[in-house]
Coordinates of C-alpha atoms and ligand atoms in Angstrom, one line a residue:
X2 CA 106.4 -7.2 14.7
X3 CA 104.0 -9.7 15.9
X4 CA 100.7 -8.6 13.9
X5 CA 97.6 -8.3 16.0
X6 CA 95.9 -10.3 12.9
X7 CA 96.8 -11.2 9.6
X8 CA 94.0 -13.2 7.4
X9 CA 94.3 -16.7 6.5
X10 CA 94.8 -17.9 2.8
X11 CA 93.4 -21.5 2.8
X12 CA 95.3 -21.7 -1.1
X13 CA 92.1 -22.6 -2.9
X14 CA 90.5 -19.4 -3.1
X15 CA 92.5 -18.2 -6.2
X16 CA 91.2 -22.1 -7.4
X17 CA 88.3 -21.3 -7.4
X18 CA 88.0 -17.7 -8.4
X19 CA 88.9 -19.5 -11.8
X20 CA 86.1 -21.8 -11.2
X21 CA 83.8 -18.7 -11.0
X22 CA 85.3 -16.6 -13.9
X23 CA 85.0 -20.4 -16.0
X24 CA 81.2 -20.6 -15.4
X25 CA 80.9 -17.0 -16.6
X26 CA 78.6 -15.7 -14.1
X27 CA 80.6 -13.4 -12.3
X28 CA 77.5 -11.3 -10.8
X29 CA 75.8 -12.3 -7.6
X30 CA 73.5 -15.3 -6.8
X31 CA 75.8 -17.7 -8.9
X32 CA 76.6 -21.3 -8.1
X33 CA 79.5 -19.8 -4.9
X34 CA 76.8 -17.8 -3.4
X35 CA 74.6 -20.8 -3.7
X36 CA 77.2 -22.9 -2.2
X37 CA 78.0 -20.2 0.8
X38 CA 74.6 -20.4 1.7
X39 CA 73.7 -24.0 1.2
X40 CA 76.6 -25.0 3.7
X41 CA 75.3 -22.4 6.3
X42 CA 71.3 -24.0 6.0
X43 CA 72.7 -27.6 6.3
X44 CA 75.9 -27.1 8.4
X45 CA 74.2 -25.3 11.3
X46 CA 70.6 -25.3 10.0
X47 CA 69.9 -22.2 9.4
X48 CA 66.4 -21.7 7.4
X49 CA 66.9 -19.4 4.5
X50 CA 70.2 -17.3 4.3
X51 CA 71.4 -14.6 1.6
X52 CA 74.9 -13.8 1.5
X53 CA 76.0 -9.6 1.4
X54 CA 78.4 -7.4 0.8
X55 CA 79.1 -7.5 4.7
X56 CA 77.4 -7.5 8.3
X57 CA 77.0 -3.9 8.2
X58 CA 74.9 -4.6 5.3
X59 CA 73.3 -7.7 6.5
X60 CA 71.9 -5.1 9.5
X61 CA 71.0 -2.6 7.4
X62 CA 68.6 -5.3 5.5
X63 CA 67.5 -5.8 8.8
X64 CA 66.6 -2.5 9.6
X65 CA 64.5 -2.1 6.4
X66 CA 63.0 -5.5 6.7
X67 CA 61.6 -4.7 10.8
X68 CA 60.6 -1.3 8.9
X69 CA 61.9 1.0 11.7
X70 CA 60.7 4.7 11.6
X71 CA 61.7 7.9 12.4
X72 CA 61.3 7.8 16.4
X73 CA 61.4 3.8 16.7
X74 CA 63.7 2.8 19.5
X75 CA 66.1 -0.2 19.3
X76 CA 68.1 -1.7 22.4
X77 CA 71.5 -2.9 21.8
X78 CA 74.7 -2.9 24.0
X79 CA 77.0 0.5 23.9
X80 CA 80.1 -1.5 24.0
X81 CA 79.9 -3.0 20.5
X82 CA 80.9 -2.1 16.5
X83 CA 79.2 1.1 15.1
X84 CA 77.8 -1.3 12.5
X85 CA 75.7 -2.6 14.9
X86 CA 73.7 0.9 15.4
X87 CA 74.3 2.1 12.4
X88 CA 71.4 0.8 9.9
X89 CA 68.6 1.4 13.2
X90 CA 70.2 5.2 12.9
X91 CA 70.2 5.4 9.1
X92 CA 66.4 4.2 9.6
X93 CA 65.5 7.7 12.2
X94 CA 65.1 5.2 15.6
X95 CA 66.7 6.4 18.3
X96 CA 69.4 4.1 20.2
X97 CA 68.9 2.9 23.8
X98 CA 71.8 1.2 24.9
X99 CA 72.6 -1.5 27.5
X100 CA 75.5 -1.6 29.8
X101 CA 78.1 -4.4 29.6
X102 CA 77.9 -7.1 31.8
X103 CA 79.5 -6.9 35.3
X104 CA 81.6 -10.2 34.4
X105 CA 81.7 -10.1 30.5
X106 CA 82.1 -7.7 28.1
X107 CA 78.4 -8.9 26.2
X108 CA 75.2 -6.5 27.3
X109 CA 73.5 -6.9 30.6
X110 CA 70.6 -8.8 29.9
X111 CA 69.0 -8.1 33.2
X112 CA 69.1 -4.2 32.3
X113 CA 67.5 -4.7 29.0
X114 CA 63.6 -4.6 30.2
X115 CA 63.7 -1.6 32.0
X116 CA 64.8 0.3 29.0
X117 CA 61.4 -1.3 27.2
X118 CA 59.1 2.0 26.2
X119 CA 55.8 2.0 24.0
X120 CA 58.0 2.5 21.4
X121 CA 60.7 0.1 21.3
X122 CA 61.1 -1.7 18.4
X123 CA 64.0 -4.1 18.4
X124 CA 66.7 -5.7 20.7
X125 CA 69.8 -6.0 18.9
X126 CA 72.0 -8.4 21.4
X127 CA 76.0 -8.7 20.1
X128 CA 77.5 -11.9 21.3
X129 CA 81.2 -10.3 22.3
X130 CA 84.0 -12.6 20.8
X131 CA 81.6 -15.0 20.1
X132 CA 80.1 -15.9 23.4
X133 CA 76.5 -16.1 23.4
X134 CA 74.1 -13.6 25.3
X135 CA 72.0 -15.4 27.0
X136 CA 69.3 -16.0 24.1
X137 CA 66.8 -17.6 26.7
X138 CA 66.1 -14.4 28.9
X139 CA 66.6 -12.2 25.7
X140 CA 63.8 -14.2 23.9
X141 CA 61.5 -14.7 26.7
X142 CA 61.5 -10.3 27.0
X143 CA 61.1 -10.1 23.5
X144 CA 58.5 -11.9 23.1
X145 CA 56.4 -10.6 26.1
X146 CA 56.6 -6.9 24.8
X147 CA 56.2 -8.3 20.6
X148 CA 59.6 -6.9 19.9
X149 CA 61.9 -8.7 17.8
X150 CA 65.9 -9.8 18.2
X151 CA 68.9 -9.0 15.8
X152 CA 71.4 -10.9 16.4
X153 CA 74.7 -9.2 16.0
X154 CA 76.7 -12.8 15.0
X155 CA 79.1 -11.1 13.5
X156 CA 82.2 -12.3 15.4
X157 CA 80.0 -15.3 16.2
X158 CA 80.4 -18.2 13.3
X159 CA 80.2 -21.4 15.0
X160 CA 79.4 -20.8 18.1
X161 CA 76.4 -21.9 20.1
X162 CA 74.2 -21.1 23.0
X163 CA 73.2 -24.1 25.4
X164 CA 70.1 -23.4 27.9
X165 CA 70.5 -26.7 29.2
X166 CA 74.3 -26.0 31.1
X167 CA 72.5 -22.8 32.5
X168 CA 74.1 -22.7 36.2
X169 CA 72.2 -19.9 38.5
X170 CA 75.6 -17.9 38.6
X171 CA 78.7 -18.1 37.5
X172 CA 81.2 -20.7 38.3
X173 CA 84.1 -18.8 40.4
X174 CA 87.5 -18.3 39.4
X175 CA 87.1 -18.4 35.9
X176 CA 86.3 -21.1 33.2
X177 CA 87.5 -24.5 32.1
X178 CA 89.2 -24.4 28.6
X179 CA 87.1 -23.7 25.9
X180 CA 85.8 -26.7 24.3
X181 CA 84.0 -27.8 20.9
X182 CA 80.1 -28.5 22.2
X183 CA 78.6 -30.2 19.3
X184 CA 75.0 -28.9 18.0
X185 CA 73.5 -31.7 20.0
X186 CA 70.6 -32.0 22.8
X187 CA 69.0 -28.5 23.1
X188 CA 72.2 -26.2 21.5
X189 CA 71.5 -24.0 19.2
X190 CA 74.0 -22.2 16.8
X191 CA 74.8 -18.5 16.9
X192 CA 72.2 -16.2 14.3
X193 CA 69.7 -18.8 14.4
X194 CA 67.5 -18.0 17.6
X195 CA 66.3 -14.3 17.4
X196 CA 64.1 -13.5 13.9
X197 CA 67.4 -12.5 12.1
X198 CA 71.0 -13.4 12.7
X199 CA 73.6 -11.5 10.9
X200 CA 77.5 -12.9 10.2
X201 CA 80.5 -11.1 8.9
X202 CA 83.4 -12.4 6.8
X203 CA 85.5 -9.2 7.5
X204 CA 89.2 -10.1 7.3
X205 CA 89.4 -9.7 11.0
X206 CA 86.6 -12.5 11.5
X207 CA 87.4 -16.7 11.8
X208 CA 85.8 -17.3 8.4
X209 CA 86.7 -14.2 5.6
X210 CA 86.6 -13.0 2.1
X211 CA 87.7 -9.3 2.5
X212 CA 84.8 -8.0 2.7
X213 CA 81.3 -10.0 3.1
X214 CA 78.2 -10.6 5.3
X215 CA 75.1 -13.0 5.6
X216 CA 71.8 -12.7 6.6
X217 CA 70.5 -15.2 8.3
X218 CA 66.1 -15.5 8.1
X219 CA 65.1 -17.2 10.9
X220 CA 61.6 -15.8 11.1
X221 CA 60.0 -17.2 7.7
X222 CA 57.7 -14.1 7.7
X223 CA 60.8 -11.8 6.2
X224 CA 62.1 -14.6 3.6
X225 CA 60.2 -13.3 0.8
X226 CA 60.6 -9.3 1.2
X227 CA 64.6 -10.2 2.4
X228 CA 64.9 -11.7 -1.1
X229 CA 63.2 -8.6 -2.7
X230 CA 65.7 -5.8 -0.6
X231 CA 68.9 -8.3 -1.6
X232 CA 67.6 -7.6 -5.3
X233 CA 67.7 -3.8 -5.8
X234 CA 64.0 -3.9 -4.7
X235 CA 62.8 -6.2 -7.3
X236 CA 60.9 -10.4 -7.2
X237 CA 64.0 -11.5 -9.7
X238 CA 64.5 -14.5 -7.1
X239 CA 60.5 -15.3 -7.1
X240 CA 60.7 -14.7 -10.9
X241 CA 63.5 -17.3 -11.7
X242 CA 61.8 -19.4 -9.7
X243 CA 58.4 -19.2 -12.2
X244 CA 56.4 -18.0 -9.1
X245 CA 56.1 -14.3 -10.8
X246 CA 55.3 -13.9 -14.0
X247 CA 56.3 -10.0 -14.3
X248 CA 60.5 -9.5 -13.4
X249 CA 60.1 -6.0 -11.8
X250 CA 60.4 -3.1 -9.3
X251 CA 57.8 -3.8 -6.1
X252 CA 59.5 -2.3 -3.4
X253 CA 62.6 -0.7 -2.2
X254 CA 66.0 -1.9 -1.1
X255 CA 69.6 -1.9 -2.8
X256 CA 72.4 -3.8 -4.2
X257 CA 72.9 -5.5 -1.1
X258 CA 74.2 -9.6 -2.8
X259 CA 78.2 -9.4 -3.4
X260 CA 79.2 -10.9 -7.0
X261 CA 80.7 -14.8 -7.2
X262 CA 84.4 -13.4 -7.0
X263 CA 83.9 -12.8 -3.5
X264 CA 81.8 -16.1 -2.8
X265 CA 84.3 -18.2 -4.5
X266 CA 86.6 -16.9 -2.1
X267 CA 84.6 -17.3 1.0
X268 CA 83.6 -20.7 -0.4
X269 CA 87.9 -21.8 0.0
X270 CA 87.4 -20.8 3.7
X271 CA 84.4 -22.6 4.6
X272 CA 85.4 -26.2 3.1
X273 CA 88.7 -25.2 5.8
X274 CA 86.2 -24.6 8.1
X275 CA 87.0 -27.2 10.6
X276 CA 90.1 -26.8 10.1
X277 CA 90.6 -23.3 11.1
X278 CA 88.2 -23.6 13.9
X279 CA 89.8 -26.3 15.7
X280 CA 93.5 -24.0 15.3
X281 CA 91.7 -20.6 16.8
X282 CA 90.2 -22.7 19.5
X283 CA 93.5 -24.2 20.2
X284 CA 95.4 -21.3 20.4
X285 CA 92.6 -19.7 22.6
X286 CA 93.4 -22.6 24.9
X287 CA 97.0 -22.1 24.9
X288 CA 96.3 -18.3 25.6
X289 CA 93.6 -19.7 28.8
X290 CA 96.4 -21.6 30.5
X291 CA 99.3 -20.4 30.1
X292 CA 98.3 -16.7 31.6
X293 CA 96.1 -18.1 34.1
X294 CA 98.8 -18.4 36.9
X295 CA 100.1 -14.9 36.0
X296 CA 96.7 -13.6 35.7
X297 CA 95.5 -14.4 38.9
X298 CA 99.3 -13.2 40.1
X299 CA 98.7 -9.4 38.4
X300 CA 95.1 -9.0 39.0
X301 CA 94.2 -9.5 35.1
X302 CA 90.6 -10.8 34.4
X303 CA 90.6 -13.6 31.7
X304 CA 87.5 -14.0 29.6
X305 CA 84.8 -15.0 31.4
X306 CA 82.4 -17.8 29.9
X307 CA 79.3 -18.3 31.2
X308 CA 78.0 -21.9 31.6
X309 CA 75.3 -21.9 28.3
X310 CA 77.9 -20.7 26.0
X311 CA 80.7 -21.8 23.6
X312 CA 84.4 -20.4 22.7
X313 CA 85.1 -20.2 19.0
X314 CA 88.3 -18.9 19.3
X315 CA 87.4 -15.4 17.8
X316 CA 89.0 -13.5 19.8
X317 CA 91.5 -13.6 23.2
X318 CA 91.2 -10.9 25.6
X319 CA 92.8 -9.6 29.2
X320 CA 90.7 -7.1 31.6
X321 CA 93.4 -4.9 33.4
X322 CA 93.0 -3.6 36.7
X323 CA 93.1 0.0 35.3
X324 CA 93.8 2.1 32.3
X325 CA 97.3 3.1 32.9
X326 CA 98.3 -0.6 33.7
X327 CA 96.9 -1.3 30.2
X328 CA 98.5 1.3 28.4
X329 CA 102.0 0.2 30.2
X330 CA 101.0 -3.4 28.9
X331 CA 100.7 -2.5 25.4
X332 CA 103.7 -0.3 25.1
X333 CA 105.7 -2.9 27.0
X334 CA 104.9 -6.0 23.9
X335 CA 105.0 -3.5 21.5
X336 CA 108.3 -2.8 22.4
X337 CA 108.7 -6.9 22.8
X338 CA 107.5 -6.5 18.9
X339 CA 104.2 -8.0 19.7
X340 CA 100.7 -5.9 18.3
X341 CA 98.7 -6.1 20.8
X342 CA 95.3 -3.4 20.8
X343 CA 92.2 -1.8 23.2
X344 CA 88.8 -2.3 22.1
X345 CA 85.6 -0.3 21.8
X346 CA 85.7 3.3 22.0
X347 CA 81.6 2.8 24.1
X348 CA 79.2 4.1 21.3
X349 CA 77.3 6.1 23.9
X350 CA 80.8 8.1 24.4
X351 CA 81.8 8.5 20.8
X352 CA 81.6 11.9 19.0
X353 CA 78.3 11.3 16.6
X354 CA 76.1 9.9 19.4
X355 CA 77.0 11.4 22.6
X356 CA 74.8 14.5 22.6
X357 CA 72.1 12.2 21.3
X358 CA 72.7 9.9 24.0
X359 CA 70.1 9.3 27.1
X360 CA 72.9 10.5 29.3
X361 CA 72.4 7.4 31.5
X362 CA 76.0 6.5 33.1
X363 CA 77.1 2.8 31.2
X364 CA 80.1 2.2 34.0
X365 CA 80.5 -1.3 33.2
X366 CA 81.0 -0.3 29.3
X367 CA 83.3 2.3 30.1
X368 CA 85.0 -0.5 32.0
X369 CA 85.7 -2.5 29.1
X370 CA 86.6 0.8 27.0
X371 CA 89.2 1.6 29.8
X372 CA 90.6 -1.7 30.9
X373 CA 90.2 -4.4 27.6
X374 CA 93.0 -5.5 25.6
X375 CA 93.1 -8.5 22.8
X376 CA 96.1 -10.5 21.8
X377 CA 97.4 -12.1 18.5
X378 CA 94.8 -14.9 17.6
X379 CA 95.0 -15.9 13.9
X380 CA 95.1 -19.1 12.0
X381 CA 98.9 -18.9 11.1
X382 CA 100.0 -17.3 14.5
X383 CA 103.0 -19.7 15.3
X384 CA 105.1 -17.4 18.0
X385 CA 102.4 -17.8 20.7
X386 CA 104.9 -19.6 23.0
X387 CA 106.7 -16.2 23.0
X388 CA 104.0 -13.9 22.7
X389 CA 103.1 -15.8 26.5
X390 CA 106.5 -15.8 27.8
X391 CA 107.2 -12.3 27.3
X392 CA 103.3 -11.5 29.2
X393 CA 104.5 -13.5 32.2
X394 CA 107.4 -11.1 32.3
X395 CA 105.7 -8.2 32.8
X396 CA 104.2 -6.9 36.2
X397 CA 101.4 -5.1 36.5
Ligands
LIG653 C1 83.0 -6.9 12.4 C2 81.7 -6.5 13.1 C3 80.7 -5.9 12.4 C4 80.8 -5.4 11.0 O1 81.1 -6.4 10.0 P1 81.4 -6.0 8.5 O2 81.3 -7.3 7.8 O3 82.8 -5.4 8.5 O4 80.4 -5.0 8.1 C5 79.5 -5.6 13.0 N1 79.3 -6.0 14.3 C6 80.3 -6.5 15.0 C7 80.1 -6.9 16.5 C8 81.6 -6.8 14.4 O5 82.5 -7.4 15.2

């Protein structure tokens, strides 16, 4: 069987778990986490970042650091990860949720202001298989009602958003290949534009360690109190730094910084990064072309791409015309040995938010839920050739 992912082992990781066990400081905030982050501030920029235990962590940081209260609202699409709700729910605020986007998967961005009450707190945009919301219009509201942006980045490493290609609406019949857009000219990398971006290095994301996260602090307001949270809720980082002269407990937080066995893993991946970026985005391409003809044959949407954003090859996807012609399609490759699977079950339709839901209709997300499925994308993936063969054989 074909699997639907299967992490990639750069070969240095075990290299430099050694490295980290050598240097004897196997806890968290060692020289890997250093590293981790240092590559993320100079690669992409990115002001002050902490690396965590994992993006569901990285939000939940989030959630304490925009200090959301019992009856707080936060705006974020239905069609995404329960980890992207989850810290706002932990926190009491109460979810409003954005359809998906007629064309794209990502949340309406037009639907977002209307949702806007007295006392909304956040917007919490998640850029779908690492194509950027539009971070322009999402700011712009934002910012005229003093709320402030989470950026779910989780599937999103690499990946930018560039106002400058904005077209007034969408290009017909689909989207060029994807293509590398440097950070150049007005582009601006994924997790750096709203206050706080947040990554993941799940074993199903580009870049991985197992488990893992980062927080990315792009409002310099949070830097300090972020570093207090990361630290069980104490100024160890200021005190290190001899800007404390007391090491102790001044506020809450948790054990949110993962220890240097994990870093020195993730620190294998990102000197591949390039590497592996340039193979997912090939084989996205591959994927693009070689369905198009029989997508446009069987009625199958491919992914849609709007003009201001970039592929990172996170994730391939196919929008069927129905649900029963999806569930055909994924018995027919499994019987073909290839693992191919749905997505999002819509969080406003799930069992622990439904009855807490606004009981607005989300038709477009429950379009995704119904119709999406992803293929095989991974680093090491070599029977694509087949994987596309056998999809042209199949009718729809
Ligand atoms: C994977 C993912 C997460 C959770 O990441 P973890 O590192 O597993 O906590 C959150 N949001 C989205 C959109 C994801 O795809």
């Amino acid at each position: 069987m074909i699997p639907f992912n299967k992490p990639h082992i750069t070969g240095k990781e075990v290299h430099h778990i050694y490295g980290a066990v050598a240097t004897g400081h196997i806890s968290g905030n060692g020289k890997y986490t250093k590293l981790c982050q240092k590559y993320f501030e100079e690669r992409w920029g990115f002001k002050k970042t902490l690396l965590t235990t994992s993006c569901t962590d990285a939000l939940e940081m989030c959630a304490l650091l925009l200090d959301i209260q019992p009856g707080d609202e936060v705006i974020l699409p239905s069609y995404t990860f329960v980890s992207t709700a989850l810290a706002f729910v932990r926190q009491g605020a109460v979810l409003k949720f954005v359809d998906s986007r007629p064309d794209h998967p990502g949340m309406d961005e037009e639907a977002i202001e209307a949702l806007i009450t007295p006392k909304t707190k956040a917007i919490v945009p998640v850029h779908y298989a690492g194509v950027a919301c539009d971070m322009d219009k999402i700011m712009a509201i934002a910012n005229k009602h003093n709320l402030f942006v989470v950026e779910d980045a989780a599937q999103a490493i690499d990946s930018y958003f560039s106002p400058t290609h904005i077209t007034p609406h969408p290009p017909k019949g689909g989207v060029a290949p994807a293509q590398r857009k440097e950070m150049k000219g007005t582009s601006r990398p994924l997790g750096s534009i709203g206050h706080l971006g947040c990554f993941s290095f799940h074993e199903t994301k580009n870049i991985q360690c197992g488990e893992g996260g980062l927080l990315a602090i792009n409002d310099e307001r949070f830097v300090k109190r972020a570093e207090i949270l990361w630290e069980k809720g104490t100024n160890r980082a200021e005190f290190f730094r001899g800007e404390a002269n007391k090491y102790g407990w001044v506020d809450t937080g948790s054990s949110f910084l993962p220890g240097e066995i994990t870093a020195a893993f993730l620190w294998a991946q990102l000197e591949e990064l390039e590497k592996i970026q340039n193979k997912r985005i090939e084989l996205w391409n591959v994927y693009h072309n070689g369905l198009s003809q029989w997508a446009t044959n069987n009625n199958v949407k491919q992914p849609f791409v709007p003009n201001y954003a970039t592929v990172n090859g996170h994730m391939y996807y196919l929008v069927f015309p129905d649900g029963d012609s999806r569930t055909r399609f994924i018995a027919y490759l499994r019987e073909n040995g290839i693992h191919s699977v749905f997505h999002y079950l819509s969080l406003h339709a799930s069992p622990y938010y439904q009855d807490k839901h606004d009981k607005r209709p989300l038709p477009h997300s429950d379009f995704y839920t119904d119709r999406l499925v992803r293929l095989p994308l991974f680093y090491d993936l070599d029977q694509q050739q087949y994987i596309i063969e056998t999809i042209q054989k199949f009718q729809v």
